Amino acid sequence: MNASRGIQDPWWLRYSFIAFAVGFLSLLLLLPLYEVFTQAFSKGWDYYVESLTDPIALESIKLTLIAAGVAVPLNLVFGVVAAYCVAKFDFWGKSFLVSLIDLPFAISPVISGLIYVLIFGLQGWFGHALAGAGIKIIFAIPGIVLATIFVTFPFVARELIPLMEEQGKSEEEAALMLGASPLKMFLMVTLPNIRWGLIYGVILCNARAMGEFGAVSVVSGHIRGETNTMPLHVEILYNEYNFTAAFAVASLLAFLALATLVIKTLVDLRLKLVKNLTAEGTE
Amino acid sequence: MTFRQKTILPGFKITFTWTVIYLSIIVLIPLGGMFAKSFSLGWADFAEHAFSERTVAALRLSFSTALAAAVVNLFAGFVIAWVLTRYDFWGRRLLDTLVDLPFALPTAVAGIALSTVYAENGILGSQLAKAGIKAAYNPTGITIALIFIGLPFVVRSVQPVLEDFEIEVEEAAASLGATRLQTIARVILPSLLPALFSGAIMAFSRALGEYGSVIFIAGNIPLKSEIAPLIIITKLEQHNVQGATAVAAIMLMISFTLLLVLNFLQIRQKRRAI
């Protein structure tokens, strides 16, 4: 018996595994996605546009853009800084620091919202002081932004740390030896090397920032047209049995998810290509 | 600075300081504040909130549904990762992309879509109802939503290990007379176990705290289909901040324990790889 036949799966195993995978993914993932779009367009194109251009819906879209617009750049800068620190230097307590950066992933979104209520809410640490000064954080936009920053905190750093660790620091050292200033080294060597991983981290971060529900729900207070983001607006419409409008707003978020997946796939291919090329180069 | 090794690269102090300050402001101080608050409650108050009948029922429900979903994902995730790495067929790349959908799709969208599909008048729910299965507004519905959000964790954890698996080991097993099934069950599967379990634990941990995709399909009946995160929300809506904090503290302790187990597993997995 030749070896290559020995490592081939029998045909029945092949077909039953493929059938299972296709069936499972279709019923669990594809069908709900299909449902979003059929429900959204069930009353026709005009009703769809009407649901999206409703002033309260537009307010929710605006608020979602604000929250992501603040959270994503802040976490992008943090991600690059933290990844540079962790990947290029050896210091005491490094793995502990990495675990702390990952912490928001392990915490329920509801608790992520709650911790800010405990600090800035009326019964919280600074609640009275803030209320006295007339500053509103909880049940207002700053709370929503804070909660969004918290839940999307690790995305960029997490994407960049393994990538930068793999790249090592020899290219940066070479640049410095050749007389580049630290800023020039960072802009011309470090940043270009990580750009694909950076794009990857940012789109994942953005998808979560625009779609976050649990954490934002706790700090929002659900004031219509004021503190409702798109996912919260979807919830309200759905609970009012206004299913078509709920799915219409949801379809925008689903489009965002699909775009995220497409970009992610392209970046994945690109990263693999680069990896294969460098692997060939060293052989 | 003696606590780091020497290198000529600039910027350690500034990047380290920034990392620690930002981390403290966004994550550590708020979390610490929550623990301080829950400790300040005193044991009697804490126990009254954390161990009330309704809270215990919700924690038990969250635990059992998350466990059921993780077990389903353990098997389904293995098969899907296997199919994606080992077989070449039309549509494989599309399937591979689709696996990440639960990561990219906002949980509220997933929630309303799943409950529409699996409700008694939904596309799938109506078929299941004919077979006598109620798949929404009960613990079964909760489990379906948790399978949805947990699946990518297992697939993405196992996939790289399968990709890197050395074909020579399989050939050796085959040339020594093992059938293909024996090779899979006794050679490949054992080396996949750490990755499978860490994926399943990640899925389980995410499922325990999951809110958005679950509440629409859960039914939310106290003592029957009310999940633990919903208890926190309900208590907050009743302005019972202390009660919400007590329940949150219990959930956080469970999450941190899981995180420790996960770290341990991943260290073992790394050692095995070397």
Tab-separated table of N, CA, C and O in Angstrom, chain A residues 24 27-29 32, chain B residues 65-66 68-70 72-73 102 110-111 113-115 117-119 124-125 128 133-151 207 210 213-214 217-218:
chain	number	residue	atom	x	y	z
A	24	PHE	N	-24.588	22.425	8.659
A	24	PHE	CA	-24.534	23.109	9.952
A	24	PHE	C	-24.366	24.613	9.769
A	24	PHE	O	-25.094	25.418	10.353
A	27	LEU	N	-27.616	26.251	8.163
A	27	LEU	CA	-28.754	26.415	9.065
A	27	LEU	C	-28.457	27.418	10.173
A	27	LEU	O	-29.319	28.197	10.567
A	28	LEU	N	-27.232	27.403	10.663
A	28	LEU	CA	-26.924	28.234	11.823
A	28	LEU	C	-26.522	29.657	11.432
A	28	LEU	O	-26.865	30.612	12.126
A	29	LEU	N	-25.772	29.810	10.335
A	29	LEU	CA	-25.238	31.133	10.003
A	29	LEU	C	-25.910	31.766	8.787
A	29	LEU	O	-26.288	32.934	8.808
A	32	PRO	N	-30.040	32.736	9.129
A	32	PRO	CA	-30.339	33.999	9.826
A	32	PRO	C	-29.932	35.232	9.015
A	32	PRO	O	-30.656	36.229	8.988
B	65	THR	N	-26.742	26.100	29.739
B	65	THR	CA	-26.882	26.338	28.301
B	65	THR	C	-25.513	26.613	27.666
B	65	THR	O	-25.245	26.147	26.562
B	66	ALA	N	-24.644	27.345	28.388
B	66	ALA	CA	-23.310	27.620	27.844
B	66	ALA	C	-22.522	26.321	27.694
B	66	ALA	O	-21.795	26.127	26.716
B	68	ALA	N	-23.831	23.236	27.291
B	68	ALA	CA	-24.407	22.463	26.185
B	68	ALA	C	-23.904	23.002	24.850
B	68	ALA	O	-23.499	22.239	23.965
B	69	ALA	N	-23.906	24.338	24.716
B	69	ALA	CA	-23.461	24.949	23.455
B	69	ALA	C	-21.983	24.644	23.215
B	69	ALA	O	-21.579	24.359	22.085
B	70	ALA	N	-21.170	24.695	24.283
B	70	ALA	CA	-19.736	24.445	24.116
B	70	ALA	C	-19.491	23.005	23.668
B	70	ALA	O	-18.615	22.751	22.832
B	72	VAL	N	-21.601	21.050	21.924
B	72	VAL	CA	-21.987	20.971	20.504
B	72	VAL	C	-20.880	21.569	19.637
B	72	VAL	O	-20.476	20.987	18.627
B	73	ASN	N	-20.362	22.733	20.055
B	73	ASN	CA	-19.334	23.407	19.265
B	73	ASN	C	-18.021	22.626	19.234
B	73	ASN	O	-17.270	22.709	18.268
B	102	PRO	N	-20.270	35.219	13.073
B	102	PRO	CA	-20.688	35.575	14.435
B	102	PRO	C	-19.784	36.612	15.099
B	102	PRO	O	-20.235	37.335	15.985
B	110	ALA	N	-27.968	39.414	15.208
B	110	ALA	CA	-28.002	37.960	15.300
B	110	ALA	C	-29.203	37.518	16.134
B	110	ALA	O	-29.906	36.572	15.782
B	111	GLY	N	-29.440	38.233	17.232
B	111	GLY	CA	-30.530	37.879	18.135
B	111	GLY	C	-31.890	37.923	17.459
B	111	GLY	O	-32.649	36.952	17.512
B	113	ALA	N	-32.538	37.948	14.259
B	113	ALA	CA	-32.591	37.026	13.117
B	113	ALA	C	-32.802	35.590	13.589
B	113	ALA	O	-33.665	34.872	13.070
B	114	LEU	N	-32.051	35.182	14.617
B	114	LEU	CA	-32.192	33.817	15.120
B	114	LEU	C	-33.593	33.571	15.674
B	114	LEU	O	-34.197	32.527	15.423
B	115	SER	N	-34.125	34.563	16.413
B	115	SER	CA	-35.449	34.294	16.982
B	115	SER	C	-36.512	34.271	15.894
B	115	SER	O	-37.491	33.544	16.014
B	117	VAL	N	-35.985	33.116	12.802
B	117	VAL	CA	-35.815	31.836	12.093
B	117	VAL	C	-36.337	30.664	12.924
B	117	VAL	O	-37.002	29.770	12.407
B	118	TYR	N	-36.058	30.702	14.235
B	118	TYR	CA	-36.367	29.532	15.061
B	118	TYR	C	-37.687	29.629	15.824
B	118	TYR	O	-38.072	28.705	16.513
B	119	ALA	N	-38.411	30.755	15.712
B	119	ALA	CA	-39.722	30.855	16.360
B	119	ALA	C	-40.699	29.901	15.694
B	119	ALA	O	-40.459	29.427	14.581
B	124	LEU	N	-37.369	27.735	10.050
B	124	LEU	CA	-36.939	26.464	10.633
B	124	LEU	C	-37.817	26.060	11.801
B	124	LEU	O	-38.130	24.891	11.977
B	125	GLY	N	-38.205	27.054	12.593
B	125	GLY	CA	-38.995	26.771	13.787
B	125	GLY	C	-40.285	26.045	13.466
B	125	GLY	O	-40.709	25.138	14.203
B	128	LEU	N	-39.464	22.447	12.895
B	128	LEU	CA	-39.141	21.800	14.165
B	128	LEU	C	-40.396	21.604	15.010
B	128	LEU	O	-40.539	20.582	15.698
B	133	ILE	N	-40.603	19.886	18.450
B	133	ILE	CA	-39.507	20.571	19.147
B	133	ILE	C	-39.767	22.070	19.175
B	133	ILE	O	-40.014	22.691	18.146
B	134	LYS	N	-39.710	22.640	20.372
B	134	LYS	CA	-39.860	24.085	20.509
B	134	LYS	C	-38.452	24.663	20.615
B	134	LYS	O	-37.707	24.344	21.539
B	135	ALA	N	-38.081	25.499	19.639
B	135	ALA	CA	-36.683	25.930	19.550
B	135	ALA	C	-36.482	27.405	19.842
B	135	ALA	O	-35.428	27.952	19.589
B	136	ALA	N	-37.496	28.096	20.368
B	136	ALA	CA	-37.309	29.499	20.725
B	136	ALA	C	-38.101	29.807	21.990
B	136	ALA	O	-39.061	29.109	22.312
B	137	TYR	N	-37.694	30.860	22.690
B	137	TYR	CA	-38.339	31.296	23.936
B	137	TYR	C	-38.288	30.231	25.021
B	137	TYR	O	-39.210	30.081	25.818
B	138	ASN	N	-37.238	29.444	25.034
B	138	ASN	CA	-36.993	28.458	26.099
B	138	ASN	C	-35.487	28.161	26.112
B	138	ASN	O	-34.757	28.693	25.272
B	139	PRO	N	-35.008	27.322	27.062
B	139	PRO	CA	-33.566	27.055	27.108
B	139	PRO	C	-32.988	26.508	25.801
B	139	PRO	O	-31.812	26.773	25.493
B	140	THR	N	-33.783	25.781	25.003
B	140	THR	CA	-33.273	25.301	23.717
B	140	THR	C	-32.887	26.485	22.828
B	140	THR	O	-31.826	26.485	22.185
B	141	GLY	N	-33.756	27.494	22.809
B	141	GLY	CA	-33.476	28.689	22.017
B	141	GLY	C	-32.200	29.376	22.478
B	141	GLY	O	-31.367	29.799	21.662
B	142	ILE	N	-32.038	29.481	23.811
B	142	ILE	CA	-30.824	30.101	24.360
B	142	ILE	C	-29.596	29.336	23.875
B	142	ILE	O	-28.605	29.925	23.424
B	143	THR	N	-29.678	28.002	23.930
B	143	THR	CA	-28.541	27.178	23.525
B	143	THR	C	-28.207	27.400	22.045
B	143	THR	O	-27.033	27.496	21.675
B	144	ILE	N	-29.241	27.515	21.196
B	144	ILE	CA	-28.999	27.741	19.761
B	144	ILE	C	-28.226	29.057	19.562
B	144	ILE	O	-27.235	29.099	18.830
B	145	ALA	N	-28.662	30.115	20.257
B	145	ALA	CA	-27.966	31.403	20.122
B	145	ALA	C	-26.518	31.280	20.598
B	145	ALA	O	-25.603	31.862	20.002
B	146	LEU	N	-26.293	30.513	21.665
B	146	LEU	CA	-24.939	30.380	22.204
B	146	LEU	C	-24.053	29.520	21.306
B	146	LEU	O	-22.833	29.735	21.234
B	147	ILE	N	-24.667	28.545	20.609
B	147	ILE	CA	-23.896	27.780	19.624
B	147	ILE	C	-23.447	28.726	18.517
B	147	ILE	O	-22.301	28.699	18.068
B	148	PHE	N	-24.364	29.599	18.099
B	148	PHE	CA	-24.060	30.573	17.046
B	148	PHE	C	-22.837	31.411	17.402
B	148	PHE	O	-21.880	31.499	16.642
B	149	ILE	N	-22.842	32.023	18.602
B	149	ILE	CA	-21.742	32.946	18.899
B	149	ILE	C	-20.448	32.209	19.278
B	149	ILE	O	-19.376	32.792	19.199
B	150	GLY	N	-20.551	30.922	19.680
B	150	GLY	CA	-19.348	30.219	20.142
B	150	GLY	C	-18.587	29.480	19.052
B	150	GLY	O	-17.392	29.213	19.194
B	151	LEU	N	-19.279	29.175	17.942
B	151	LEU	CA	-18.672	28.320	16.919
B	151	LEU	C	-17.302	28.793	16.419
B	151	LEU	O	-16.362	27.998	16.357
B	207	ALA	N	-20.074	32.661	26.181
B	207	ALA	CA	-21.503	32.335	26.269
B	207	ALA	C	-22.086	32.705	27.630
B	207	ALA	O	-23.229	33.149	27.728
B	210	GLU	N	-22.867	36.376	27.505
B	210	GLU	CA	-23.510	36.874	26.282
B	210	GLU	C	-24.894	37.446	26.588
B	210	GLU	O	-25.649	36.918	27.376
B	213	SER	N	-27.339	38.501	21.659
B	213	SER	CA	-27.906	37.499	20.766
B	213	SER	C	-28.881	36.588	21.498
B	213	SER	O	-29.635	35.858	20.873
B	214	VAL	N	-28.864	36.627	22.834
B	214	VAL	CA	-29.676	35.685	23.589
B	214	VAL	C	-31.045	36.254	23.980
B	214	VAL	O	-32.061	35.560	23.867
B	217	ILE	N	-34.258	35.639	21.858
B	217	ILE	CA	-34.739	34.269	21.653
B	217	ILE	C	-34.996	33.570	22.995
B	217	ILE	O	-35.544	32.470	23.041
B	218	ALA	N	-34.643	34.214	24.122
B	218	ALA	CA	-34.659	33.510	25.412
B	218	ALA	C	-36.053	33.356	25.996
B	218	ALA	O	-36.365	32.348	26.619
